CSV table of C-alpha atoms in Angstrom, one decimal:
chain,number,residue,atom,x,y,z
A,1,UNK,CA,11.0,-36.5,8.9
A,2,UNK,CA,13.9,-38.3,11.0
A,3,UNK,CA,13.0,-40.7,13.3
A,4,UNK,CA,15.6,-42.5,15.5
A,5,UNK,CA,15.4,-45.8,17.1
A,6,UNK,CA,17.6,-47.7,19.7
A,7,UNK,CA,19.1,-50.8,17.6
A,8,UNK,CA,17.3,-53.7,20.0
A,9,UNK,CA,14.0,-52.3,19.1
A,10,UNK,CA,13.3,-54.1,15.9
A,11,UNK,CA,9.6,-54.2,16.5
A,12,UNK,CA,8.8,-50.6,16.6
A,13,UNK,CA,11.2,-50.7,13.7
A,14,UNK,CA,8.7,-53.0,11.5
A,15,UNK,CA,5.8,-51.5,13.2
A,16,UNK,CA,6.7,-47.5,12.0
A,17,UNK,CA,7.9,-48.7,9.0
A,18,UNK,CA,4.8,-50.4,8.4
A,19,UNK,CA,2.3,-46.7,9.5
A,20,UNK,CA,4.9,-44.5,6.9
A,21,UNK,CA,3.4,-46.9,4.4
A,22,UNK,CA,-0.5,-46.8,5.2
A,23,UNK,CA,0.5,-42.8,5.3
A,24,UNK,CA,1.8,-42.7,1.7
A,25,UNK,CA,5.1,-42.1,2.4
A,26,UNK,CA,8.5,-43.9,1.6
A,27,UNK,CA,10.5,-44.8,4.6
A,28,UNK,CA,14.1,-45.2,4.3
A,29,UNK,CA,15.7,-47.4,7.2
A,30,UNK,CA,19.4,-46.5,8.2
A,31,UNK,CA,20.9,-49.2,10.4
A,32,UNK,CA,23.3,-48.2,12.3
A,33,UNK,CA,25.5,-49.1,15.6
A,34,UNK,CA,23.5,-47.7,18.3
A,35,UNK,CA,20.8,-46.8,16.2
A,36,UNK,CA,17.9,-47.4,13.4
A,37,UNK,CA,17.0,-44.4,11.7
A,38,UNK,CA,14.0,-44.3,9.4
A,39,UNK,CA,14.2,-41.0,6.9
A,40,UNK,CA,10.6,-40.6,5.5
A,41,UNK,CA,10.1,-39.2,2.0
A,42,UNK,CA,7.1,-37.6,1.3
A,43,UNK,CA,4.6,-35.7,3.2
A,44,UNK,CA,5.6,-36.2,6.4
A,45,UNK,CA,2.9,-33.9,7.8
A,46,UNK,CA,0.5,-36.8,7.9
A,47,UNK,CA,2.0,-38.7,10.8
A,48,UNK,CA,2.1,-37.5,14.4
A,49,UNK,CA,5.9,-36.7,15.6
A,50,UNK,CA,4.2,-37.0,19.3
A,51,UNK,CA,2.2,-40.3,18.8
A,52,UNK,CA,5.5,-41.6,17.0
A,53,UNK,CA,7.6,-40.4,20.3
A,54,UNK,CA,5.2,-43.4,22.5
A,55,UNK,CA,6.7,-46.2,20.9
A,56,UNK,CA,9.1,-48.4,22.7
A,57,UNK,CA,12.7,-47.1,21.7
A,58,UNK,CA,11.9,-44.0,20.2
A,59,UNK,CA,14.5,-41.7,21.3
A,60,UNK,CA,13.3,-38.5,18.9
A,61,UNK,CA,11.9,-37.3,15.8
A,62,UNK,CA,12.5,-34.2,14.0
A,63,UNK,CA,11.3,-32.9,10.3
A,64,UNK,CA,13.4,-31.9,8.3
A,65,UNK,CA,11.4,-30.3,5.4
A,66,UNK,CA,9.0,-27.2,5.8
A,67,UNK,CA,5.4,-28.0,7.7
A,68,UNK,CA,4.0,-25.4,5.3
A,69,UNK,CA,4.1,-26.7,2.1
A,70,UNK,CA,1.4,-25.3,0.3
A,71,UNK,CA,2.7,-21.6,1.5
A,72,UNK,CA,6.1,-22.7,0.7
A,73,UNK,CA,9.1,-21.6,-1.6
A,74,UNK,CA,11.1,-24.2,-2.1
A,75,UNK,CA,9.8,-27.5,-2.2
A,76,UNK,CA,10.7,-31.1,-3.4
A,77,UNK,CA,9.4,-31.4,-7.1
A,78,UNK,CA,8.0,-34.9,-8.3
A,79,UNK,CA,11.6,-35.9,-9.4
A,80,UNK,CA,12.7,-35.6,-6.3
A,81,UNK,CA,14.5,-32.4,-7.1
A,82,UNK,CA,14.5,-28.5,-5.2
A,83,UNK,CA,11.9,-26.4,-6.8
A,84,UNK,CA,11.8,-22.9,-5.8
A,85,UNK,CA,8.4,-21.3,-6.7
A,86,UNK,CA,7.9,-17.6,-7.7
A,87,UNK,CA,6.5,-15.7,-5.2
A,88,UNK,CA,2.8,-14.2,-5.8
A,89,UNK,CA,1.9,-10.9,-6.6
A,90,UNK,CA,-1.6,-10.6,-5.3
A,91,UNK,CA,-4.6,-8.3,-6.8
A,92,UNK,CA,-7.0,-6.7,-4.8
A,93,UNK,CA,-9.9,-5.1,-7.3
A,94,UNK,CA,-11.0,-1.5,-6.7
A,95,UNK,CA,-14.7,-0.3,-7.3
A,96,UNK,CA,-12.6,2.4,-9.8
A,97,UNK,CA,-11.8,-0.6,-12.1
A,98,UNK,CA,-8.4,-0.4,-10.8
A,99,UNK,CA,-6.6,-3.3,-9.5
A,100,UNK,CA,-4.5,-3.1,-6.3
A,101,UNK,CA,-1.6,-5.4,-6.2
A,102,UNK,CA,1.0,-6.5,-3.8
A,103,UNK,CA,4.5,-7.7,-4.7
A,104,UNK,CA,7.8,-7.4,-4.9
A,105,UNK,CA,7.9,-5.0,-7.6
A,106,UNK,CA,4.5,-3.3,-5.7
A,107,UNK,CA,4.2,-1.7,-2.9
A,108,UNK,CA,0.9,-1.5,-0.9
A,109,UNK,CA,-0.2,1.6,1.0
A,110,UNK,CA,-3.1,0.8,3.3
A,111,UNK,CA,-4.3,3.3,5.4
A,112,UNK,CA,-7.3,4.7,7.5
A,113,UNK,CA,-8.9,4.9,11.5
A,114,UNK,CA,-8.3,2.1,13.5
A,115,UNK,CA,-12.3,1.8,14.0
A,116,UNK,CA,-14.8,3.2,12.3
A,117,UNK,CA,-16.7,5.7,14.7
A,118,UNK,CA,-18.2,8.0,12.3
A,119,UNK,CA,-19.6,8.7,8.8
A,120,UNK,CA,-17.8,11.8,9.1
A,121,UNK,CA,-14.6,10.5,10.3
A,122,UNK,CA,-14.2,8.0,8.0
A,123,UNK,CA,-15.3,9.9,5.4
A,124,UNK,CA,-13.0,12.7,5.5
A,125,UNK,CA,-9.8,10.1,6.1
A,126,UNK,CA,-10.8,8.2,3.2
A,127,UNK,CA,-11.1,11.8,0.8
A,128,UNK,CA,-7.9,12.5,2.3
A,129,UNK,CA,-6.3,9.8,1.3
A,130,UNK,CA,-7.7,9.7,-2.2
A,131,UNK,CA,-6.2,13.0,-2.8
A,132,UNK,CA,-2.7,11.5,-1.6
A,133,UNK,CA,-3.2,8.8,-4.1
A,134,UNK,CA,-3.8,10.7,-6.9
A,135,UNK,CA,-1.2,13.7,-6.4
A,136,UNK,CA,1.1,11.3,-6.5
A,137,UNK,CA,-0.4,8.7,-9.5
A,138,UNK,CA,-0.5,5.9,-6.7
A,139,UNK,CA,-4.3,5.0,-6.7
A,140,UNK,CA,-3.6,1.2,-7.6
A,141,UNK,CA,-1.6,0.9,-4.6
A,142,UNK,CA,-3.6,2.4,-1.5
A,143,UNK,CA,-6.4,1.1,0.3
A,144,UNK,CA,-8.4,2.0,2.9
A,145,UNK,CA,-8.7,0.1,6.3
A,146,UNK,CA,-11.5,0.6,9.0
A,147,UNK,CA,-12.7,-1.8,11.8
A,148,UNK,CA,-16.4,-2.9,12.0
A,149,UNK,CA,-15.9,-5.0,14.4
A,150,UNK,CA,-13.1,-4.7,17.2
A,151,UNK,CA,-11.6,-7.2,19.7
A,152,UNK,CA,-10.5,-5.1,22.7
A,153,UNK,CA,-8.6,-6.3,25.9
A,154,UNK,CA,-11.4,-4.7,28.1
A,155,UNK,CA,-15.0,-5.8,27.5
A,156,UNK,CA,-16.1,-2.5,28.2
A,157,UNK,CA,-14.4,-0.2,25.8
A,158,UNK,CA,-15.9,0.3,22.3
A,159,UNK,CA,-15.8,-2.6,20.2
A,160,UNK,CA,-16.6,-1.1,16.6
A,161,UNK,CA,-20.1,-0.2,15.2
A,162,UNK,CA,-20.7,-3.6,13.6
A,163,UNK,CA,-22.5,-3.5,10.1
A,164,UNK,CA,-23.2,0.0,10.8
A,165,UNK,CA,-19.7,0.5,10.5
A,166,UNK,CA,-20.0,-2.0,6.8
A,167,UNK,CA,-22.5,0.5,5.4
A,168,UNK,CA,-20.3,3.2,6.0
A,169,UNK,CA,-17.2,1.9,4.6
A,170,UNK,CA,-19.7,1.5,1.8
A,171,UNK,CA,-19.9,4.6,1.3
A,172,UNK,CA,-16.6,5.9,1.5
A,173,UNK,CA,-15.4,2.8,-1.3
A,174,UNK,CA,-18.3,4.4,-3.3
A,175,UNK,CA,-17.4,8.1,-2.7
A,176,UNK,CA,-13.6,7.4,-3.3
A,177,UNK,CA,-12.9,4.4,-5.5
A,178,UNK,CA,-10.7,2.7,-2.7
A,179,UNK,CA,-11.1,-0.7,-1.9
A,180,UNK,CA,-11.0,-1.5,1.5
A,181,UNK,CA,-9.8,-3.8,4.5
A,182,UNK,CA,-11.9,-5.2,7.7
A,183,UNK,CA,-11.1,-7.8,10.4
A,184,UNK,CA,-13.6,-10.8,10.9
A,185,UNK,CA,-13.6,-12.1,14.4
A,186,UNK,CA,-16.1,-15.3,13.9
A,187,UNK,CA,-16.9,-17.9,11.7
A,188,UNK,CA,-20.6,-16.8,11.6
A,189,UNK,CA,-19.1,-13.2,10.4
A,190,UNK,CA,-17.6,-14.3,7.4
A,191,UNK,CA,-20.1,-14.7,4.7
A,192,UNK,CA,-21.7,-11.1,5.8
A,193,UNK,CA,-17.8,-9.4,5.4
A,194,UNK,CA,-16.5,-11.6,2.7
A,195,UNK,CA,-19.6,-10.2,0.7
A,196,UNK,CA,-18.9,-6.9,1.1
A,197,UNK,CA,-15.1,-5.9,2.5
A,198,UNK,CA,-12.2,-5.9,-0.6
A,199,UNK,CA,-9.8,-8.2,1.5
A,200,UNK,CA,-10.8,-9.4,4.8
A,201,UNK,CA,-8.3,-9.5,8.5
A,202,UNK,CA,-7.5,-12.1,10.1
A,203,UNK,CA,-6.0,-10.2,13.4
A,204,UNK,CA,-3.3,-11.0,16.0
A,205,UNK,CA,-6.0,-12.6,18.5
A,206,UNK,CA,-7.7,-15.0,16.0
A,207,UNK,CA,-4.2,-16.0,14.4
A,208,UNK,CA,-4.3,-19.3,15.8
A,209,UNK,CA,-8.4,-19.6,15.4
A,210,UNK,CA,-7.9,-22.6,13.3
A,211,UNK,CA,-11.6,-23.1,12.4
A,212,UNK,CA,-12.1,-19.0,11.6
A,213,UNK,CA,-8.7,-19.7,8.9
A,214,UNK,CA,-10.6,-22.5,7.2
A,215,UNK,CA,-13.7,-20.8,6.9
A,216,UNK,CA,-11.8,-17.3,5.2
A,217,UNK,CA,-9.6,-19.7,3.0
A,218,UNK,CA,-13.0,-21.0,1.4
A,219,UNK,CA,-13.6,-17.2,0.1
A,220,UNK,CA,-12.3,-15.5,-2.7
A,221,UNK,CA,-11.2,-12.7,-1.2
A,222,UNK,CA,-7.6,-12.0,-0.5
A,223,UNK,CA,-6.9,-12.1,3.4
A,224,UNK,CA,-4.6,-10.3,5.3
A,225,UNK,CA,-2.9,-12.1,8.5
A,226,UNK,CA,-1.2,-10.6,11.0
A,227,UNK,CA,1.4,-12.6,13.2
A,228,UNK,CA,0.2,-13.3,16.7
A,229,UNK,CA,2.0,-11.7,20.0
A,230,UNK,CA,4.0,-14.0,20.8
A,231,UNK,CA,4.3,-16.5,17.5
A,232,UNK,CA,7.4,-18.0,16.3
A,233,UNK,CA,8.1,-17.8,12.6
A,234,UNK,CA,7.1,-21.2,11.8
A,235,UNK,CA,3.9,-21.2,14.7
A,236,UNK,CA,2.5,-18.1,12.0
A,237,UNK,CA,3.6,-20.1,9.0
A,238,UNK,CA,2.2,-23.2,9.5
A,239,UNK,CA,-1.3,-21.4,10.5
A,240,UNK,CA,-1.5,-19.8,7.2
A,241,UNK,CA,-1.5,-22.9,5.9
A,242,UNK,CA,-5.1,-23.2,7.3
A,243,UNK,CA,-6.1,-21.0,4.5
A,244,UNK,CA,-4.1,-21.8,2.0
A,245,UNK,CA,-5.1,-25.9,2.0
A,246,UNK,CA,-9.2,-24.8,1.5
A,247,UNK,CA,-7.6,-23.2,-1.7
A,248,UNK,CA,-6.9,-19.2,-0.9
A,249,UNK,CA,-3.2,-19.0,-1.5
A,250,UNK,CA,-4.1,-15.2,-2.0
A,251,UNK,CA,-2.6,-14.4,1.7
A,252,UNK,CA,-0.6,-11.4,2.7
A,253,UNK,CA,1.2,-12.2,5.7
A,254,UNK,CA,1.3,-9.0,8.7
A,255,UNK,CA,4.1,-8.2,11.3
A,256,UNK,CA,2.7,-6.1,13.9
A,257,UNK,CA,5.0,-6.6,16.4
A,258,UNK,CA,5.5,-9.1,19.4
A,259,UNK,CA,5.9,-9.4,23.2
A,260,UNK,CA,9.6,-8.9,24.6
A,261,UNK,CA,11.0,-8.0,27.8
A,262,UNK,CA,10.4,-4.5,26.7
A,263,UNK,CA,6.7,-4.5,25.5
A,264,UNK,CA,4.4,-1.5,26.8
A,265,UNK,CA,8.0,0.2,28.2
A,266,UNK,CA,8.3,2.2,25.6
A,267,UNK,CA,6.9,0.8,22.9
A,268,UNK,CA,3.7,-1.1,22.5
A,269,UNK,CA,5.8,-4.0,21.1
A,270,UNK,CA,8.6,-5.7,19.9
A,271,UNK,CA,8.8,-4.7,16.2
A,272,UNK,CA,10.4,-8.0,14.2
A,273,UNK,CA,12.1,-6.6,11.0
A,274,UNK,CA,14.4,-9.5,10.7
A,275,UNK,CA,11.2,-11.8,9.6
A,276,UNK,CA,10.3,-10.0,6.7
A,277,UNK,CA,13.5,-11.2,4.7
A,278,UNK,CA,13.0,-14.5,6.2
A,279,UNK,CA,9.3,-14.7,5.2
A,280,UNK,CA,10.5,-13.4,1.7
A,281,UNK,CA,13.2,-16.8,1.8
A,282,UNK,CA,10.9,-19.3,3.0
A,283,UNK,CA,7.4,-18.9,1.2
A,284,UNK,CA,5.9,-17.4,-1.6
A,285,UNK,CA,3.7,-15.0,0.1
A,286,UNK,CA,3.8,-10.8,0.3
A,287,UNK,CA,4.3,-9.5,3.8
A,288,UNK,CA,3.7,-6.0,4.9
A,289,UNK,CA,4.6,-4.2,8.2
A,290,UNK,CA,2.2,-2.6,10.7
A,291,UNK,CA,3.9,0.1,12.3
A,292,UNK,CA,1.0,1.3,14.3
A,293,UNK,CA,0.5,-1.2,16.6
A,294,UNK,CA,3.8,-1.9,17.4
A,295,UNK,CA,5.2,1.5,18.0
A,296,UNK,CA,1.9,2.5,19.8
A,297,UNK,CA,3.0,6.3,19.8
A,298,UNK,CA,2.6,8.2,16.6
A,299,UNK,CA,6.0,9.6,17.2
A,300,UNK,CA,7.4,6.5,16.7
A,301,UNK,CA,5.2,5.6,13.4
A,302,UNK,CA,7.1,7.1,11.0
A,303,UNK,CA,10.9,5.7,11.9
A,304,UNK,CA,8.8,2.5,11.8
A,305,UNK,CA,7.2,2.3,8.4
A,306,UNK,CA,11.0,4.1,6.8
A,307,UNK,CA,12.4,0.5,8.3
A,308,UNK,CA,10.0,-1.6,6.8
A,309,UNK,CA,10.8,-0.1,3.5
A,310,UNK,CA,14.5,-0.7,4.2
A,311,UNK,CA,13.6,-4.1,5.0
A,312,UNK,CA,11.8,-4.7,1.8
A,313,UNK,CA,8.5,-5.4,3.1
A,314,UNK,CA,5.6,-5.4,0.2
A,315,UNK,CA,3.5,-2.4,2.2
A,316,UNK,CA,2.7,-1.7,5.3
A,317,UNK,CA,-1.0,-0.7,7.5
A,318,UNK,CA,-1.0,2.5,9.3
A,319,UNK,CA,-3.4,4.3,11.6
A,320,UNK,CA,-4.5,7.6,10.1
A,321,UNK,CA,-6.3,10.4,11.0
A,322,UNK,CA,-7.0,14.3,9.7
A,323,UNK,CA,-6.1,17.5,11.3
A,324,UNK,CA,-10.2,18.1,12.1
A,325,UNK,CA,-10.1,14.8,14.0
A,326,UNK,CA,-9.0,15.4,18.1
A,327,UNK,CA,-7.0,12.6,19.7
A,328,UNK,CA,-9.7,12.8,22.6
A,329,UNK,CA,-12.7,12.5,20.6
A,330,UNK,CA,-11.0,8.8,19.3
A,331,UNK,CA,-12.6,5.7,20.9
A,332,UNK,CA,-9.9,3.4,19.9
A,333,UNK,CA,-6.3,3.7,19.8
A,334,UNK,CA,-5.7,7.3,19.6
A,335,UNK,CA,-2.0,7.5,20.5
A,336,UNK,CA,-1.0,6.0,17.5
A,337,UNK,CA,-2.9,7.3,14.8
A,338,UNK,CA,-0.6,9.8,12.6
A,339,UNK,CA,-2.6,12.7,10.8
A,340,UNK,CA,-2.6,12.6,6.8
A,341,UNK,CA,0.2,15.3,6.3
A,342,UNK,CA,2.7,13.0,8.2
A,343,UNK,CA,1.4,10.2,6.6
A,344,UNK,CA,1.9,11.7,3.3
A,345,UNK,CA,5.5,12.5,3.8
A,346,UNK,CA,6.0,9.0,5.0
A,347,UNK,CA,4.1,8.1,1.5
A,348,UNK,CA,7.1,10.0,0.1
A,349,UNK,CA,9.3,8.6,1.4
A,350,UNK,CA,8.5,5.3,0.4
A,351,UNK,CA,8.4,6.1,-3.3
A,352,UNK,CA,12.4,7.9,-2.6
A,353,UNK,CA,13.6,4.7,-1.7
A,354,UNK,CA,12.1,3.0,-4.8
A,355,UNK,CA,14.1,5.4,-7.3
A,356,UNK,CA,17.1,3.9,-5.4
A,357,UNK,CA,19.2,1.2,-7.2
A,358,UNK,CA,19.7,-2.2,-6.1
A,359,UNK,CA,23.3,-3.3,-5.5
């Protein structure tokens, strides 16, 4: 952190330099002609940029090293030298004694309705995608999704099944040997879905639901966090250091897609493809693409998930449903589930591109 002082101020001068101390940190005081600048070492995320801003003098202060430092890729080693860390590969244990995992070298198909309505719904998406995974020898890389419990913009419409909707992605993990993916919506939910989901969802709405990040990043299960609607890179960032700092660094970050000056024209949102790279360059975390919910049409799903892949994003979450399934009988998001044989090519796809060399 920089902060800048007029010269005359000598008091705040003593008295700042005296708070980097009681914080831990090593201030450095630049004097200058106009100015005093004091260049804290350490971790500056311990003092308060705004209370900082009140004192007499203080013209501004700005960081200059990442707010997310847990999360982070490169980092300040104990030497005072640039570390950069190895980005995680992340392991998601299947009930078929088979080990998901998503990394660079890895890529993660996860798949399935947006809510679970049915026993036979679900049931008959999850068979469907087992037989995917195995004609094409990708088992440890495809999971199932399903929502138990949904947050919807109108109170009225269907909000998920609950733990009715837990037993029966149950029983399709049982019946198919795929793990499987549900979003948590409250603090009071996440012992009962931490107990039984594979990898637990920390969705768009909740991504700033500071208390609900601390409580998932005292589980052991990995967590998948989607960006918020209208986040900045390093507003998403710093959240997922929530869960990282109670110990789960086993976080897969989720672009879904944000609000522009387009959103709902003809799209449902913004799609962000330039922050996958950047996520790969700034922290050591996987990130995967959701092309359902920002194309919102499932003619636009497919051109969606081949960019991720071009991108170099570690997976992606799609909406999926089967031929038997009618678009009118869906209670949630219907326009932009794909059916499995589209899905499947997509699949293909994917695993074209990864017989490609890298220049």
């Amino acid at each position: 952190m920089i902060i800048e002082i007029e010269k005359e101020y000598t008091q705040t001068v003593s008295q700042i330099h005296d708070l980097v101390l009681e914080k831990n940190c090593r201030p450095d005081v630049l004097y200058g002609d106009l100015y005093t600048v004091i260049a804290v070492e350490g971790d500056a995320t311990l003092l308060d940029a705004n209370y900082l801003e009140t004192f007499p003098g203080v013209v501004r202060t700005w960081r200059i090293s990442s707010p997310y430092k847990t999360i982070a890729r490169k980092v300040i080693g104990e030497k005072n030298q640039k570390v950069e860390r190895k980005r995680r590969s992340i392991r998601i244990p299947g009930p078929d004694r088979i080990d998901r995992v998503v990394s660079d070298k890895e890529y993660l198909f996860i798949a399935g309705p947006c809510t679970v309505e049915s026993y036979e719904q679900t049931l008959l998406i999850a068979e469907g995608l087992a037989k995917i995974a195995d004609k094409y020898n990708i088992r440890h890389r495809v999971m199932l999704r399903g929502g138990a419990f949904k947050p919807r913009t109108r109170p009225w419409d269907f909000r998920g099944l609950g733990e009715e909707a837990l037993d029966i992605l149950d029983t399709a993990r049982e019946r198919t040997g795929l793990p499987y993916v549900t979003e948590v919506m409250a603090v009071e939910q996440v012992p009962l879905i931490c107990n039984r989901a594979d990898m637990m969802q920390i969705g768009t709405r909740n991504y700033q639901n500071f208390n609900l990040l601390e409580a998932v990043g005292q589980c052991d299960k990995p967590i998948l966090y989607k960006r918020g609607i209208a986040a900045q890179l390093e507003e998403w960032l710093s959240a997922a250091e929530y869960i990282a700092l109670q110990g789960n660094k086993n976080i897969i970050l989720c672009e879904r897609g944000v609000k522009s000056t387009t959103h709902g024209d003809y799209n449902r949102s913004h799609i962000d493809f330039d922050v996958v790279p950047a996520i790969k360059d700034r922290t050591i975390l996987p990130v995967i693409v959701d092309p359902s919910h920002s194309a919102g049409f499932s003619e636009l799903v497919p051109y969606q998930f081949k960019a991720a892949s071009v991108y170099g994003a570690n997976g992606t979450i799609v909406e999926v449903i089967t031929d038997k399934i009618e678009r009118r009988d869906i209670k949630c998001d219907a326009r932009q589930a794909v059916r499995l044989k589209t899905y499947e090519q997509m699949i293909k796809f994917q695993l074209e591109i990864e017989k490609l060399p890298i220049k």
